[in-house]
Coordinates of C-alpha atoms (C1' of nucleotides) in Angstrom, one line a residue:
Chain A
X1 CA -59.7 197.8 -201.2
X2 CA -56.2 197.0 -201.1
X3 CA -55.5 193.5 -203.3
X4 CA -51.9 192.6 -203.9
X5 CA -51.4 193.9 -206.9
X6 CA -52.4 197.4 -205.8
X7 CA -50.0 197.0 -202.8
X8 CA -46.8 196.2 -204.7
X9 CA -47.6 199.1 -207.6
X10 CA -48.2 201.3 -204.6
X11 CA -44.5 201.0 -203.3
X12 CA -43.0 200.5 -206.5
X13 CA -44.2 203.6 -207.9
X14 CA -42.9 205.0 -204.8
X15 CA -39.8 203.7 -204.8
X16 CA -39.2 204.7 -208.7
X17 CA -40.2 207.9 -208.3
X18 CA -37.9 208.3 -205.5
X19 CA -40.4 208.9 -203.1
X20 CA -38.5 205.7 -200.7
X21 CA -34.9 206.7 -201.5
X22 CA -32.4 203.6 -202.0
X23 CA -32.1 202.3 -198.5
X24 CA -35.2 203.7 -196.9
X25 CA -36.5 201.1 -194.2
X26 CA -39.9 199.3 -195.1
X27 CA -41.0 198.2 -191.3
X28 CA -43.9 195.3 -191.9
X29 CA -46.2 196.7 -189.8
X30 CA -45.7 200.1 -190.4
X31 CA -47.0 199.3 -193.7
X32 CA -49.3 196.8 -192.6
X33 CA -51.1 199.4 -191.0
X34 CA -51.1 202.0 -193.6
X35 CA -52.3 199.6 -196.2
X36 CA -54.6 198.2 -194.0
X37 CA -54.2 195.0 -194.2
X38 CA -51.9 192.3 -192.0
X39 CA -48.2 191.7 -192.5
X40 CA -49.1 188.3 -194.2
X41 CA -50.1 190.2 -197.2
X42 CA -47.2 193.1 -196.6
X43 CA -44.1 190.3 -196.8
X44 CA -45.8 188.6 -199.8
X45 CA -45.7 191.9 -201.5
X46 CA -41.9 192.6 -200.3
X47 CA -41.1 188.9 -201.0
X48 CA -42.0 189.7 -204.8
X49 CA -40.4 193.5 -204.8
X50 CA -37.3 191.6 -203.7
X51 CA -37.0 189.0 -206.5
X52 CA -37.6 191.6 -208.8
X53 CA -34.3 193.8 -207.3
X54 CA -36.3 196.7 -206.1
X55 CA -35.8 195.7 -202.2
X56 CA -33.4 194.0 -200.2
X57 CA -34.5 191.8 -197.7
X58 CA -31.9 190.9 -194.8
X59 CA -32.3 187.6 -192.3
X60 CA -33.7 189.5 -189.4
X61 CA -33.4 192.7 -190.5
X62 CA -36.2 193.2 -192.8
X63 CA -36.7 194.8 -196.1
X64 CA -34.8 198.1 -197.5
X65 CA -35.2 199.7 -200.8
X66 CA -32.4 198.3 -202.9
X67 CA -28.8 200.7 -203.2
X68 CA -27.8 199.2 -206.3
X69 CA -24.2 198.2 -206.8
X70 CA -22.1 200.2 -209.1
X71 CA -21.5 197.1 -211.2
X72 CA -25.5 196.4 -211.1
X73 CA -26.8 199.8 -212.6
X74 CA -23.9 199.0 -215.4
X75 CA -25.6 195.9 -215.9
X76 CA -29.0 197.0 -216.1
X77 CA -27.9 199.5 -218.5
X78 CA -26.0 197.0 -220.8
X79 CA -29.0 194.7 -221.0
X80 CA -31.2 197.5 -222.4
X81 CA -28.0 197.7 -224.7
X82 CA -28.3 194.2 -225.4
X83 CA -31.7 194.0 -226.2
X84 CA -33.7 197.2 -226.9
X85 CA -32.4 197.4 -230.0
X86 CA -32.8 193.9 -231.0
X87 CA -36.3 194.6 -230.8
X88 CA -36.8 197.1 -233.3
X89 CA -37.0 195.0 -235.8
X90 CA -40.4 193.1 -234.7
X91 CA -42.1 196.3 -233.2
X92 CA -41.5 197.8 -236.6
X93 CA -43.6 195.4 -238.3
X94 CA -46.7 196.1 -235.7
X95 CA -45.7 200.2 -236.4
X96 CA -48.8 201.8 -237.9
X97 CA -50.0 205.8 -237.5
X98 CA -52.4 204.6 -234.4
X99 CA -49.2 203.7 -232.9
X100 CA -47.4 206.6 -233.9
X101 CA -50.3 208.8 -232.6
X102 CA -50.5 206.6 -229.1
X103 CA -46.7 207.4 -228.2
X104 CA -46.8 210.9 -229.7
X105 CA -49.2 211.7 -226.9
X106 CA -47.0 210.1 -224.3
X107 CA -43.8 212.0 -225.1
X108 CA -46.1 215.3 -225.2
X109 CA -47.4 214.8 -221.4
X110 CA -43.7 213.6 -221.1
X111 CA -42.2 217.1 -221.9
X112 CA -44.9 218.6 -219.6
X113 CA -44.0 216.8 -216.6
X114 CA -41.0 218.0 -217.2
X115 CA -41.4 221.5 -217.7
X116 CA -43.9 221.7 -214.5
X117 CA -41.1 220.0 -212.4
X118 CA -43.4 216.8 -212.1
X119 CA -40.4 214.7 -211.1
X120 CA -42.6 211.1 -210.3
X121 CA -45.1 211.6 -213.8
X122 CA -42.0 212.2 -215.3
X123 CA -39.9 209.4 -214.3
X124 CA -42.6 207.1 -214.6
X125 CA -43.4 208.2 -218.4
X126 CA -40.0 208.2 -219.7
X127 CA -39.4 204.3 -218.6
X128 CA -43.6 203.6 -219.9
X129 CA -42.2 204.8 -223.3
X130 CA -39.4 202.3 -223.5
X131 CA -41.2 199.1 -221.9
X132 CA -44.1 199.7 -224.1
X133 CA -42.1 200.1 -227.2
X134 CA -41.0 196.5 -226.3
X135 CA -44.4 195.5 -225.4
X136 CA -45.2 196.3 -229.4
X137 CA -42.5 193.7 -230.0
X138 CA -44.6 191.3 -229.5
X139 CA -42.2 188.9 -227.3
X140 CA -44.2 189.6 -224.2
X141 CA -41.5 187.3 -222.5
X142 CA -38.6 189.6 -223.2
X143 CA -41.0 192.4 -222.9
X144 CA -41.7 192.1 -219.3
X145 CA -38.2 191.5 -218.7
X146 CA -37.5 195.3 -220.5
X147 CA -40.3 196.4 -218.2
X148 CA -38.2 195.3 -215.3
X149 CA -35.1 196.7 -216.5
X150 CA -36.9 199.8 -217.2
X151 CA -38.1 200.6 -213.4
X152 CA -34.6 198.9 -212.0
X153 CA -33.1 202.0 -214.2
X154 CA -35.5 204.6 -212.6
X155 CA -34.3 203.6 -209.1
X156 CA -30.2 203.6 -210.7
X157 CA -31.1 206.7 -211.9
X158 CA -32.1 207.8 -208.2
X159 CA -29.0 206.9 -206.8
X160 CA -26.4 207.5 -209.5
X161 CA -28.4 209.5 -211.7
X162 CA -27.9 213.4 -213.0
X163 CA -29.2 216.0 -214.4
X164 CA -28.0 214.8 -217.9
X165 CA -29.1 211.7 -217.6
X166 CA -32.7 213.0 -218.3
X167 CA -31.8 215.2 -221.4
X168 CA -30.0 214.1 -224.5
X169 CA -28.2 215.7 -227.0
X170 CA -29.9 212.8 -229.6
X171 CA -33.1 214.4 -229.4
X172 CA -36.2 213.6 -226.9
X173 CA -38.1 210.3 -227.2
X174 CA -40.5 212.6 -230.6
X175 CA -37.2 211.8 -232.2
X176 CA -37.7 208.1 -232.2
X177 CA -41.3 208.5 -233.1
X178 CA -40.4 210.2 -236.5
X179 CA -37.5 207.5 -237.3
X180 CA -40.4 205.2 -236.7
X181 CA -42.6 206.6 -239.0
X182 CA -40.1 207.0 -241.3
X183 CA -39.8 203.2 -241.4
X184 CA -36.0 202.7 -241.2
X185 CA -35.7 199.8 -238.6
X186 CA -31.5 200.6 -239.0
X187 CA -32.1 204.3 -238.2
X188 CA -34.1 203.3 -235.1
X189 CA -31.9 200.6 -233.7
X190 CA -28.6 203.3 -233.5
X191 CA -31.0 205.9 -232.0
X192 CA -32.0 203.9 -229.2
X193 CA -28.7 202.2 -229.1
X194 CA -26.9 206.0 -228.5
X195 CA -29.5 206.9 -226.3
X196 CA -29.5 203.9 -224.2
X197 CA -25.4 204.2 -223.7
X198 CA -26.1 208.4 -223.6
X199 CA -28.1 207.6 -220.0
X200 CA -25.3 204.8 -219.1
X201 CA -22.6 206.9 -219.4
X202 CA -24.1 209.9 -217.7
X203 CA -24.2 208.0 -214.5
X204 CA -21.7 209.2 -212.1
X205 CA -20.5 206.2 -210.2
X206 CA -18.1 207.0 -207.6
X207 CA -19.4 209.9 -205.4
X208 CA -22.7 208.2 -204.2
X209 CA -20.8 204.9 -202.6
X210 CA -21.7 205.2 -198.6
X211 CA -21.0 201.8 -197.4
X212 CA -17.6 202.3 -196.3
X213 CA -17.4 206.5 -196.4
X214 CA -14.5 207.6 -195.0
X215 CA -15.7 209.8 -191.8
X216 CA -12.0 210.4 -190.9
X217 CA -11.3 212.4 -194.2
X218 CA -15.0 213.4 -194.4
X219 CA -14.8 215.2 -190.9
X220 CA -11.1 216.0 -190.2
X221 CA -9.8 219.2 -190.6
Chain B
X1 CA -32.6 171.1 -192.5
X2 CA -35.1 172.8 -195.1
X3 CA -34.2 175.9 -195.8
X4 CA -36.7 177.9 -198.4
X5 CA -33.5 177.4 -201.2
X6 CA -33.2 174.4 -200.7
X7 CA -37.4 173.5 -200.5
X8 CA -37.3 175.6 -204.1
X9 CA -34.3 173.9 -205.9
X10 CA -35.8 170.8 -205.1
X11 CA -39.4 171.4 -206.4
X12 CA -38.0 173.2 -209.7
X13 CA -35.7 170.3 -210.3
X14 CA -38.6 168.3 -210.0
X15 CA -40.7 170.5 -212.9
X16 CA -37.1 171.1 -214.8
X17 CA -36.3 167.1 -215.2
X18 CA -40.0 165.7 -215.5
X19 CA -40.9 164.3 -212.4
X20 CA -43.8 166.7 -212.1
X21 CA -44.7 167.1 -215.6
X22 CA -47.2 170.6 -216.5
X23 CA -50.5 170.6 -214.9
X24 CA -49.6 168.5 -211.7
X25 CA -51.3 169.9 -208.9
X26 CA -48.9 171.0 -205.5
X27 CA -51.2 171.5 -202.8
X28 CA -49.7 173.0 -199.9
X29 CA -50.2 170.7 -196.5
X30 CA -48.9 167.8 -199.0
X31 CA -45.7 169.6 -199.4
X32 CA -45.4 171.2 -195.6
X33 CA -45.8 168.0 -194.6
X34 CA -42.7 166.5 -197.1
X35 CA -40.5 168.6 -196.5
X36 CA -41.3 169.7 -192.8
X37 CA -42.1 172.8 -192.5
X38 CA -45.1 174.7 -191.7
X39 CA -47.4 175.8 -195.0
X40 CA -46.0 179.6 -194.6
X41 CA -42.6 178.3 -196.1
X42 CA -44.3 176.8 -198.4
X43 CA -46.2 179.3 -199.9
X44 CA -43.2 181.2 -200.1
X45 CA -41.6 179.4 -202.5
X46 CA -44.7 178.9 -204.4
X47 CA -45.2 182.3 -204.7
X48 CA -41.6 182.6 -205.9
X49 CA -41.6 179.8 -208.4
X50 CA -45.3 181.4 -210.2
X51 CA -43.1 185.1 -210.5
X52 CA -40.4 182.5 -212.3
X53 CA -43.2 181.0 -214.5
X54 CA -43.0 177.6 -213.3
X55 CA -45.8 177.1 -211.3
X56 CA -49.5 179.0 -211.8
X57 CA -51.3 180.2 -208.8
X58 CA -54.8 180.4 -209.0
X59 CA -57.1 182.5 -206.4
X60 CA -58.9 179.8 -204.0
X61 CA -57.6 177.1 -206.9
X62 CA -53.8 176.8 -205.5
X63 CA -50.4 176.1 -207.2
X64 CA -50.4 173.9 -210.3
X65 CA -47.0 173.4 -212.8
X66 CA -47.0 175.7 -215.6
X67 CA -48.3 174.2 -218.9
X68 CA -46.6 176.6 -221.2
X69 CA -48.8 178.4 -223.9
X70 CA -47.7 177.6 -227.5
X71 CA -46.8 181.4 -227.8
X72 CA -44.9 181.3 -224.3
X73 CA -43.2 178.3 -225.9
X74 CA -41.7 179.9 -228.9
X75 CA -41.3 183.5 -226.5
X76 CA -38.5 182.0 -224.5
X77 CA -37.0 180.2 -226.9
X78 CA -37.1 183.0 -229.5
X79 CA -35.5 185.5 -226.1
X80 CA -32.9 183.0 -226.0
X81 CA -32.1 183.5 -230.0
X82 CA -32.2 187.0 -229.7
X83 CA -29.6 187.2 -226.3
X84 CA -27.4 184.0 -226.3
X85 CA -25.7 184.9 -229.0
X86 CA -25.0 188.2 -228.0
X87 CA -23.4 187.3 -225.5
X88 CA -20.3 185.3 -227.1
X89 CA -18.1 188.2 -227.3
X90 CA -18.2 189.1 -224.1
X91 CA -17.9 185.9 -222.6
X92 CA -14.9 185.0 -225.9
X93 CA -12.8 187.7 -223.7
X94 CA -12.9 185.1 -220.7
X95 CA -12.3 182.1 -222.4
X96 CA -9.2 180.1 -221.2
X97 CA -7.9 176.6 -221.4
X98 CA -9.6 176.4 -217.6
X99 CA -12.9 177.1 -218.2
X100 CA -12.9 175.2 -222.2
X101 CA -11.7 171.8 -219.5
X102 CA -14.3 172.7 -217.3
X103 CA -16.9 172.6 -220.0
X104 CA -15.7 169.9 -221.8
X105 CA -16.0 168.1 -218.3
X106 CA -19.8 168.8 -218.6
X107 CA -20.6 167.6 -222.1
X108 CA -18.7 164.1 -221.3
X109 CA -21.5 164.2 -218.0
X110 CA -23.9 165.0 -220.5
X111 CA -23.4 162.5 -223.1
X112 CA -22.6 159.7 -220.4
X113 CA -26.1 160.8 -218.7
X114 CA -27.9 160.2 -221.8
X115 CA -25.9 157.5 -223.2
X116 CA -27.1 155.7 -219.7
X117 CA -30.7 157.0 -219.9
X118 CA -30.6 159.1 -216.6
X119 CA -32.9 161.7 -218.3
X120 CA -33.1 164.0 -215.2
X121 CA -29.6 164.5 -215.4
X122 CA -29.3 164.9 -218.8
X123 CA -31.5 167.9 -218.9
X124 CA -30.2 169.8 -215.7
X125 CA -26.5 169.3 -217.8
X126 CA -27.9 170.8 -221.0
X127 CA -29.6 173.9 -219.3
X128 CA -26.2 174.2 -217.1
X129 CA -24.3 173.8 -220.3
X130 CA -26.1 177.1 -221.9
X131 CA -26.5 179.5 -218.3
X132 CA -23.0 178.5 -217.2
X133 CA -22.1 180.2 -220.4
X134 CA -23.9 183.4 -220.2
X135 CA -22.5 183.8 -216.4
X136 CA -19.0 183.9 -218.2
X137 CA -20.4 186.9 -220.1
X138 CA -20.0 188.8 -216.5
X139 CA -23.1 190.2 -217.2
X140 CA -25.1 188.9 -214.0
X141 CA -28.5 190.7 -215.1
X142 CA -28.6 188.8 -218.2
X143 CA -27.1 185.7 -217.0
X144 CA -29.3 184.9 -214.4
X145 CA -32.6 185.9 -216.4
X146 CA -30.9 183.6 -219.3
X147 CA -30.3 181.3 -216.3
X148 CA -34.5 181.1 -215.4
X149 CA -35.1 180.8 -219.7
X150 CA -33.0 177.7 -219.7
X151 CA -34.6 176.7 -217.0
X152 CA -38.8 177.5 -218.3
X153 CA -36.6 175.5 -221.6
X154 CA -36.5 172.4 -219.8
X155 CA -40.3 172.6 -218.9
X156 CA -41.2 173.5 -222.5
X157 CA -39.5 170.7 -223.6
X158 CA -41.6 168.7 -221.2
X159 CA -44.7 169.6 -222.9
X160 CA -43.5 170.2 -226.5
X161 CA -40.3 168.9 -226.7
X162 CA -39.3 165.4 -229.0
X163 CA -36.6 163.3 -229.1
X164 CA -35.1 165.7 -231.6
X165 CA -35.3 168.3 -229.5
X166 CA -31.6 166.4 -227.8
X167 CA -29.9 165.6 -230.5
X168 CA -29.0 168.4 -233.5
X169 CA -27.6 167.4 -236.8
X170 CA -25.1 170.8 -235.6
X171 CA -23.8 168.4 -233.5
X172 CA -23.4 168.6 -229.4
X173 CA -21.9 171.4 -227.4
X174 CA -18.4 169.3 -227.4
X175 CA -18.8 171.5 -231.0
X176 CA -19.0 174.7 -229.6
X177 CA -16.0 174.2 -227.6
X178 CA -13.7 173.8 -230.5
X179 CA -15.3 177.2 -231.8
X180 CA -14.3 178.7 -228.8
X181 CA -11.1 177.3 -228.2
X182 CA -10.3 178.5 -232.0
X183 CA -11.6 181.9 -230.8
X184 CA -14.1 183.1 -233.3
X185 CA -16.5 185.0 -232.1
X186 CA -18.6 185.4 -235.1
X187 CA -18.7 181.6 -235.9
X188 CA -19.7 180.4 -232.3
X189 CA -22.6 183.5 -232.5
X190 CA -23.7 181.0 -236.0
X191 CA -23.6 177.6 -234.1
X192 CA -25.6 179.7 -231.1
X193 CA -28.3 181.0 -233.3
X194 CA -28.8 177.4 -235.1
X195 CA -28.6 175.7 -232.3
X196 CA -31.3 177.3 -230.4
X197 CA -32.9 177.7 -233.5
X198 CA -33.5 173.9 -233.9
X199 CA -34.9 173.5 -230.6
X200 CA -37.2 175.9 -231.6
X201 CA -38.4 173.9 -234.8
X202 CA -38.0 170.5 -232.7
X203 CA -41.2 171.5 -230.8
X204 CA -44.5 170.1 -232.1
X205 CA -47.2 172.7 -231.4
X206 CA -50.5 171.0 -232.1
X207 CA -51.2 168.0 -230.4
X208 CA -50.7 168.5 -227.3
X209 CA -53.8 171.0 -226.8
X210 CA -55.5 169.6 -224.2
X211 CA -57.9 172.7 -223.6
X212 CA -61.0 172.8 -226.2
X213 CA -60.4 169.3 -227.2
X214 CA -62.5 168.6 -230.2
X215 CA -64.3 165.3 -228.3
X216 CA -67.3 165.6 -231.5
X217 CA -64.4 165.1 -234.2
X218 CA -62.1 162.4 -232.2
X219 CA -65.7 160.4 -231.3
X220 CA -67.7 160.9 -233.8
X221 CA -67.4 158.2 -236.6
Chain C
dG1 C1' -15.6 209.6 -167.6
dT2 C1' -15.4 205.6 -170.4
dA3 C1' -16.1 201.0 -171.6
dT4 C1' -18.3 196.7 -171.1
dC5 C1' -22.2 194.0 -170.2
dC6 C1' -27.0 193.2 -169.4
dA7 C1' -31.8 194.2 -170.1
dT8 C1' -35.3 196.1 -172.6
dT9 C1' -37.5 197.1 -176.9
dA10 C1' -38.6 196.7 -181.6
dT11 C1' -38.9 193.9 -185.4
dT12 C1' -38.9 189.9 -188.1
dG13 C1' -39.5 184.5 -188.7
dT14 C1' -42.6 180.7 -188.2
dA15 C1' -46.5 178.1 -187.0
dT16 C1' -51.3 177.8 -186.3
dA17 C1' -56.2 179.0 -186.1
dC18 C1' -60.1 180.4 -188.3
dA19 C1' -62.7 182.1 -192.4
dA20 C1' -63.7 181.7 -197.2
dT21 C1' -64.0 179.4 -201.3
dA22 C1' -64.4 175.6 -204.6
dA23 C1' -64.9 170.8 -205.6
dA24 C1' -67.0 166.5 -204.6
dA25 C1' -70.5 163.7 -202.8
dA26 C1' -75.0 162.7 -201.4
dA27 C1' -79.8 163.4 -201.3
dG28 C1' -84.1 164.4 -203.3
dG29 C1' -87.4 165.0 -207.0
dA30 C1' -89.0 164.4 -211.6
Chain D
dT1 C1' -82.4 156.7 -214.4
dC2 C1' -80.9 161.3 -214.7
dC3 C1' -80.8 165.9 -213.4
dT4 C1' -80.8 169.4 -209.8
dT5 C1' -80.0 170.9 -205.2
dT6 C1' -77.9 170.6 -200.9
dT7 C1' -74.4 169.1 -197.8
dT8 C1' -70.0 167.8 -196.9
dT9 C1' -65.2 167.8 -197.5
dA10 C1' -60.8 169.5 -198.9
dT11 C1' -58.0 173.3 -199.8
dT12 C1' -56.6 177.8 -199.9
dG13 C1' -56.6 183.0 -198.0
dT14 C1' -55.8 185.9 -194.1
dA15 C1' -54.9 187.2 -189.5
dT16 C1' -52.8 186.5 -185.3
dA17 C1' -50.0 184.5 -181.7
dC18 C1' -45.7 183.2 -180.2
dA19 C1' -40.6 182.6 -180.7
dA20 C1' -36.2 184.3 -182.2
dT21 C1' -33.2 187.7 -183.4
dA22 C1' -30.9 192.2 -183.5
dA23 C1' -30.6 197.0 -182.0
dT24 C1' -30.9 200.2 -178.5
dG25 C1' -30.3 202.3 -174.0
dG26 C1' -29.0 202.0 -169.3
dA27 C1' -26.5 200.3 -165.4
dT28 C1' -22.4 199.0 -163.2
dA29 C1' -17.5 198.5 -162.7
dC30 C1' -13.1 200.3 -163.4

DNA sequence: GTATCCATTATTGTATACAATAAAAAAGGA
DNA sequence: TCCTTTTTTATTGTATACAATAATGGATAC
């Protein structure tokens, strides 16, 4: 059964995981027909992916994963700044060993995606351990707006990303977990403040820009 | 000419300033037929204004105005404690003579709407007043999700809101100007936080339950 | 051989038709 | 008279048909 919910996690996990690459095409009926169902229900689900920033959708042209701007994935990046932070605070008071437990698990099968080159579980459980710290919060408004942030950085990270931008010299996400238990909402709030700004300024923003490349100075010689 | 922009500014001003107050039902040929389109472009926007939280789609039960939870209520406006501030410094570094005239130009608007009792336009003036503000930050992420919370504001107010929810003892916006012509950052952050802070506390919670009304208690005598 | 223009093709935009569901009204029985 | 059941009506969900647009490839003229 394909509902419409199952349809738009379908792509987006693709498109986060950078199975769809920023720009890749996404042809209605091509998909129509691989989901099995019409294009009515396809464009509803790009419609949505494309208020949430994860596709573009051109008059006439159709849909394309999203090549975020340079100035966007900065953006992205500051609001996390901004906020994840601020919400220490309020998930702190909701902190208790069940939780501890819950997200010690996570960062474990993190590691080991990792280590067995599992690029997608990877990527998909290093933004789940953010937008579910801010799901703890309690704000489920600003929470799902983390959550969104979180899978808009996935795809950033798939066009500017590097290899640094996964490891950090603050530690992994176990880190966190043992400031947490500790109990020191301060503590917490630089961690995830330096990591947050670690992963924005590992992005390397000038290479990747092919709108405009320069063929003449790419190909003479 | 109807574009889809234009079909969906016109119903959310519609929900923003009252005229279709939470709960109203929007059935689809009604609206195709007002504004001339086929239903298709009207779903479309439907569609878009439930991802915004303004409308609620229910399967086989169609589109309805949001009638925001008490705990949605106090999410947004808490979201808007914890990022409007924030966001002074950022938009202190591009505040000129220009753009303190341009704002003053909108809180005369805003006082002569109320003064004159054109409600609608007071409203759209007081969200502008706030997401004009975060789009100075330069921070498009956050201004336009700030943007959509002034805007699910104006709807809370509709179903929570009392007169004091308008005025504030902190005085009007015409206030915050001054602040930020005198350019303290950390003293327009205050009048921020207690601003939106009294809206917050303006909203009566109780009453307006209309789901599991208690009809033994309120008939019984 | 190259450039321009035209035709073909592929794809999306929009409207409509039909099916499915839920609400409302009517009919029947107690 | 009131409750239950059935039928009707209104409305939405989904698929499809047709129109509009943009991209591609080919033909013709120079």
């Amino acid at each position: 059964m394909a509902t419409d919910e199952h349809i738009h996690q379908q792509i987006l996990n693709a498109i986060v995981e950078h199975q769809l690459p920023p720009g890749a095409r996404l042809p209605e009926d091509r998909l129509s027909e691989a989901f099995g169902v019409s294009r009515t229900g396809i464009r509803k689900v790009l419609q949505r992916l494309s208020l949430e920033h994860f596709v573009v959708i051109e008059k006439n042209k159709g849909a394309h994963v999203n090549r975020p701007s340079e100035s966007e994935a900065l953006e992205v990046l500051d609001s996390r700044i901004l906020i994840e932070p601020q919400l220490i605070p309020a998930l702190i008071t909701h902190w208790n060993p069940e939780q501890s437990s819950r997200f010690r698990l996570m960062t474990k099968e993190e590691k080991q995606a990792e280590a067995n080159g599992q690029l997608a579980e990877a990527i998909q459980l290093t933004a789940r351990f953010h937008y579910e710290l801010a799901h703890l919060s309690g704000n489920k408004v600003l929470a799902s707006f983390v959550e969104q942030l979180c899978y808009r950085s996935s795809l950033i990270l798939a066009a500017y990303g590097t290899r640094g931008s996964v490891g950090c010299e603050c530690g992994d996400h176990a880190q966190l977990l043992d400031i947490l238990d500790s109990g020191s909402a301060e503590d917490a709030q630089h961690w995830m403040s330096h990591h947050l700004k670690h992963i924005r300024s590992s992005l390397i923003l000038e290479s990747k820009e092919d709108t405009n490349i320069d063929f003449q100075r790419l190909f003479s010689r």
